[in-house]
Amino acid sequence: YKSISPHVMIAKKMQEQELPINIGMLIEYYIAESKDKNKKRALVRERAKMPSEPGKYDIEYYLKNQILPAVENIFEVFNINIRELVEGKKQMKLGDF
């Protein structure tokens, strides 16, 4: 089993378009929303787009895979539950009554 990452897919697109590409080069891309109604089935690499390609950023993807993991430890220090924050739910405590 060999996995192909999004930046490799974009590098292949760049080669197809005869855009310059070099070893060690920064490959810019973004993850777009899936056209498929069932988002879970669309692979991330298939949703990778070059900055020049039209599409909408997949906000849910970036929130779950980039932003929340980066701030989770900080939120724990302040006793903030990320799940409650994202879902908009907060469990009632005795002091809240």
PDB file of C-alpha atoms in Angstrom:
ATOM      1  CA  TYR A   1       0.000   0.000   0.000  1.00  0.00           C
ATOM      2  CA  LYS A   2       1.432   3.310  -1.048  1.00  0.00           C
ATOM      3  CA  SER A   3      -0.118   6.600   0.010  1.00  0.00           C
ATOM      4  CA  ILE A   4       0.077   9.659  -2.205  1.00  0.00           C
ATOM      5  CA  SER A   5       0.018  12.917  -0.276  1.00  0.00           C
ATOM      6  CA  PRO A   6      -1.710  16.112  -1.462  1.00  0.00           C
ATOM      7  CA  HIS A   7       1.547  17.934  -2.247  1.00  0.00           C
ATOM      8  CA  VAL A   8       2.608  15.064  -4.532  1.00  0.00           C
ATOM      9  CA  MET A   9      -0.706  15.278  -6.405  1.00  0.00           C
ATOM     10  CA  ILE A  10      -0.183  19.018  -6.876  1.00  0.00           C
ATOM     11  CA  ALA A  11       3.405  18.467  -8.043  1.00  0.00           C
ATOM     12  CA  LYS A  12       2.076  16.039 -10.670  1.00  0.00           C
ATOM     13  CA  LYS A  13      -0.486  18.643 -11.794  1.00  0.00           C
ATOM     14  CA  MET A  14       2.306  21.192 -12.062  1.00  0.00           C
ATOM     15  CA  GLN A  15       4.342  18.794 -14.222  1.00  0.00           C
ATOM     16  CA  GLU A  16       1.329  18.194 -16.475  1.00  0.00           C
ATOM     17  CA  GLN A  17       0.961  21.961 -16.906  1.00  0.00           C
ATOM     18  CA  GLU A  18       4.707  22.247 -17.528  1.00  0.00           C
ATOM     19  CA  LEU A  19       5.153  24.559 -14.558  1.00  0.00           C
ATOM     20  CA  PRO A  20       8.669  24.717 -13.069  1.00  0.00           C
ATOM     21  CA  ILE A  21       9.227  22.289 -10.212  1.00  0.00           C
ATOM     22  CA  ASN A  22      12.444  21.438  -8.361  1.00  0.00           C
ATOM     23  CA  ILE A  23      13.506  19.103  -5.558  1.00  0.00           C
ATOM     24  CA  GLY A  24      12.992  20.797  -2.204  1.00  0.00           C
ATOM     25  CA  MET A  25      10.604  23.347  -3.689  1.00  0.00           C
ATOM     26  CA  LEU A  26       7.673  24.525  -1.567  1.00  0.00           C
ATOM     27  CA  ILE A  27       4.466  23.179  -3.116  1.00  0.00           C
ATOM     28  CA  GLU A  28       1.518  25.400  -2.278  1.00  0.00           C
ATOM     29  CA  TYR A  29      -1.995  23.972  -2.200  1.00  0.00           C
ATOM     30  CA  TYR A  30      -5.256  24.101  -0.305  1.00  0.00           C
ATOM     31  CA  ILE A  31      -7.919  21.531   0.527  1.00  0.00           C
ATOM     32  CA  ALA A  32     -11.212  22.353  -1.161  1.00  0.00           C
ATOM     33  CA  GLU A  33     -14.721  21.321  -0.230  1.00  0.00           C
ATOM     34  CA  SER A  34     -15.784  18.059  -1.800  1.00  0.00           C
ATOM     35  CA  LYS A  35     -18.239  18.091  -4.677  1.00  0.00           C
ATOM     36  CA  ASP A  36     -19.349  14.691  -3.418  1.00  0.00           C
ATOM     37  CA  LYS A  37     -22.259  14.882  -0.978  1.00  0.00           C
ATOM     38  CA  ASN A  38     -20.584  12.216   1.149  1.00  0.00           C
ATOM     39  CA  LYS A  39     -17.431  14.134   2.183  1.00  0.00           C
ATOM     40  CA  LYS A  40     -15.987  11.198   4.078  1.00  0.00           C
ATOM     41  CA  ARG A  41     -15.517   9.248   0.849  1.00  0.00           C
ATOM     42  CA  ALA A  42     -13.514  11.958  -0.927  1.00  0.00           C
ATOM     43  CA  LEU A  43      -9.802  11.546  -0.269  1.00  0.00           C
ATOM     44  CA  VAL A  44      -7.898  14.614   0.874  1.00  0.00           C
ATOM     45  CA  ARG A  45      -5.431  14.272  -1.998  1.00  0.00           C
ATOM     46  CA  GLU A  46      -8.333  14.403  -4.467  1.00  0.00           C
ATOM     47  CA  ARG A  47      -9.507  17.682  -2.949  1.00  0.00           C
ATOM     48  CA  ALA A  48      -6.071  19.332  -3.081  1.00  0.00           C
ATOM     49  CA  LYS A  49      -6.022  22.368  -5.368  1.00  0.00           C
ATOM     50  CA  MET A  50      -3.348  24.735  -6.581  1.00  0.00           C
ATOM     51  CA  PRO A  51      -3.823  28.322  -5.365  1.00  0.00           C
ATOM     52  CA  SER A  52      -4.754  29.341  -8.928  1.00  0.00           C
ATOM     53  CA  GLU A  53      -7.563  26.753  -9.127  1.00  0.00           C
ATOM     54  CA  PRO A  54     -11.115  27.788  -8.235  1.00  0.00           C
ATOM     55  CA  GLY A  55     -12.776  26.214  -5.225  1.00  0.00           C
ATOM     56  CA  LYS A  56     -13.890  26.858  -1.672  1.00  0.00           C
ATOM     57  CA  TYR A  57     -11.645  26.085   1.275  1.00  0.00           C
ATOM     58  CA  ASP A  58     -12.911  23.137   3.319  1.00  0.00           C
ATOM     59  CA  ILE A  59     -13.357  24.981   6.597  1.00  0.00           C
ATOM     60  CA  GLU A  60     -14.318  21.826   8.504  1.00  0.00           C
ATOM     61  CA  TYR A  61     -11.130  20.070   7.353  1.00  0.00           C
ATOM     62  CA  TYR A  62      -8.882  22.939   8.464  1.00  0.00           C
ATOM     63  CA  LEU A  63     -10.701  23.313  11.777  1.00  0.00           C
ATOM     64  CA  LYS A  64     -10.473  19.606  12.671  1.00  0.00           C
ATOM     65  CA  ASN A  65      -7.005  18.884  11.254  1.00  0.00           C
ATOM     66  CA  GLN A  66      -5.031  22.097  11.596  1.00  0.00           C
ATOM     67  CA  ILE A  67      -6.501  24.627  14.030  1.00  0.00           C
ATOM     68  CA  LEU A  68      -7.984  22.558  16.865  1.00  0.00           C
ATOM     69  CA  PRO A  69      -5.023  20.176  17.269  1.00  0.00           C
ATOM     70  CA  ALA A  70      -2.705  23.198  17.444  1.00  0.00           C
ATOM     71  CA  VAL A  71      -4.656  24.946  20.226  1.00  0.00           C
ATOM     72  CA  GLU A  72      -5.952  21.941  22.168  1.00  0.00           C
ATOM     73  CA  ASN A  73      -3.220  22.026  24.842  1.00  0.00           C
ATOM     74  CA  ILE A  74      -3.637  25.768  25.322  1.00  0.00           C
ATOM     75  CA  PHE A  75      -7.394  25.359  25.810  1.00  0.00           C
ATOM     76  CA  GLU A  76      -6.813  22.590  28.382  1.00  0.00           C
ATOM     77  CA  VAL A  77      -4.790  25.017  30.529  1.00  0.00           C
ATOM     78  CA  PHE A  78      -7.871  27.261  30.699  1.00  0.00           C
ATOM     79  CA  ASN A  79     -10.174  24.266  31.288  1.00  0.00           C
ATOM     80  CA  ILE A  80     -11.959  24.790  27.959  1.00  0.00           C
ATOM     81  CA  ASN A  81     -13.416  21.683  26.345  1.00  0.00           C
ATOM     82  CA  ILE A  82     -12.835  21.896  22.584  1.00  0.00           C
ATOM     83  CA  ARG A  83     -15.726  19.554  21.794  1.00  0.00           C
ATOM     84  CA  GLU A  84     -18.144  21.772  23.737  1.00  0.00           C
ATOM     85  CA  LEU A  85     -16.740  24.839  22.034  1.00  0.00           C
ATOM     86  CA  VAL A  86     -17.102  23.404  18.520  1.00  0.00           C
ATOM     87  CA  GLU A  87     -20.515  21.864  19.083  1.00  0.00           C
ATOM     88  CA  GLY A  88     -21.779  24.913  20.957  1.00  0.00           C
ATOM     89  CA  LYS A  89     -22.725  22.782  23.948  1.00  0.00           C
ATOM     90  CA  LYS A  90     -21.689  23.267  27.515  1.00  0.00           C
ATOM     91  CA  GLN A  91     -22.492  20.898  30.330  1.00  0.00           C
ATOM     92  CA  MET A  92     -24.240  22.578  33.252  1.00  0.00           C
ATOM     93  CA  LYS A  93     -22.359  22.622  36.545  1.00  0.00           C
ATOM     94  CA  LEU A  94     -23.833  22.928  40.037  1.00  0.00           C
ATOM     95  CA  GLY A  95     -22.649  26.533  40.247  1.00  0.00           C
ATOM     96  CA  ASP A  96     -24.610  27.389  37.083  1.00  0.00           C
ATOM     97  CA  PHE A  97     -28.022  26.881  38.783  1.00  0.00           C
TER      98      PHE A  97
END
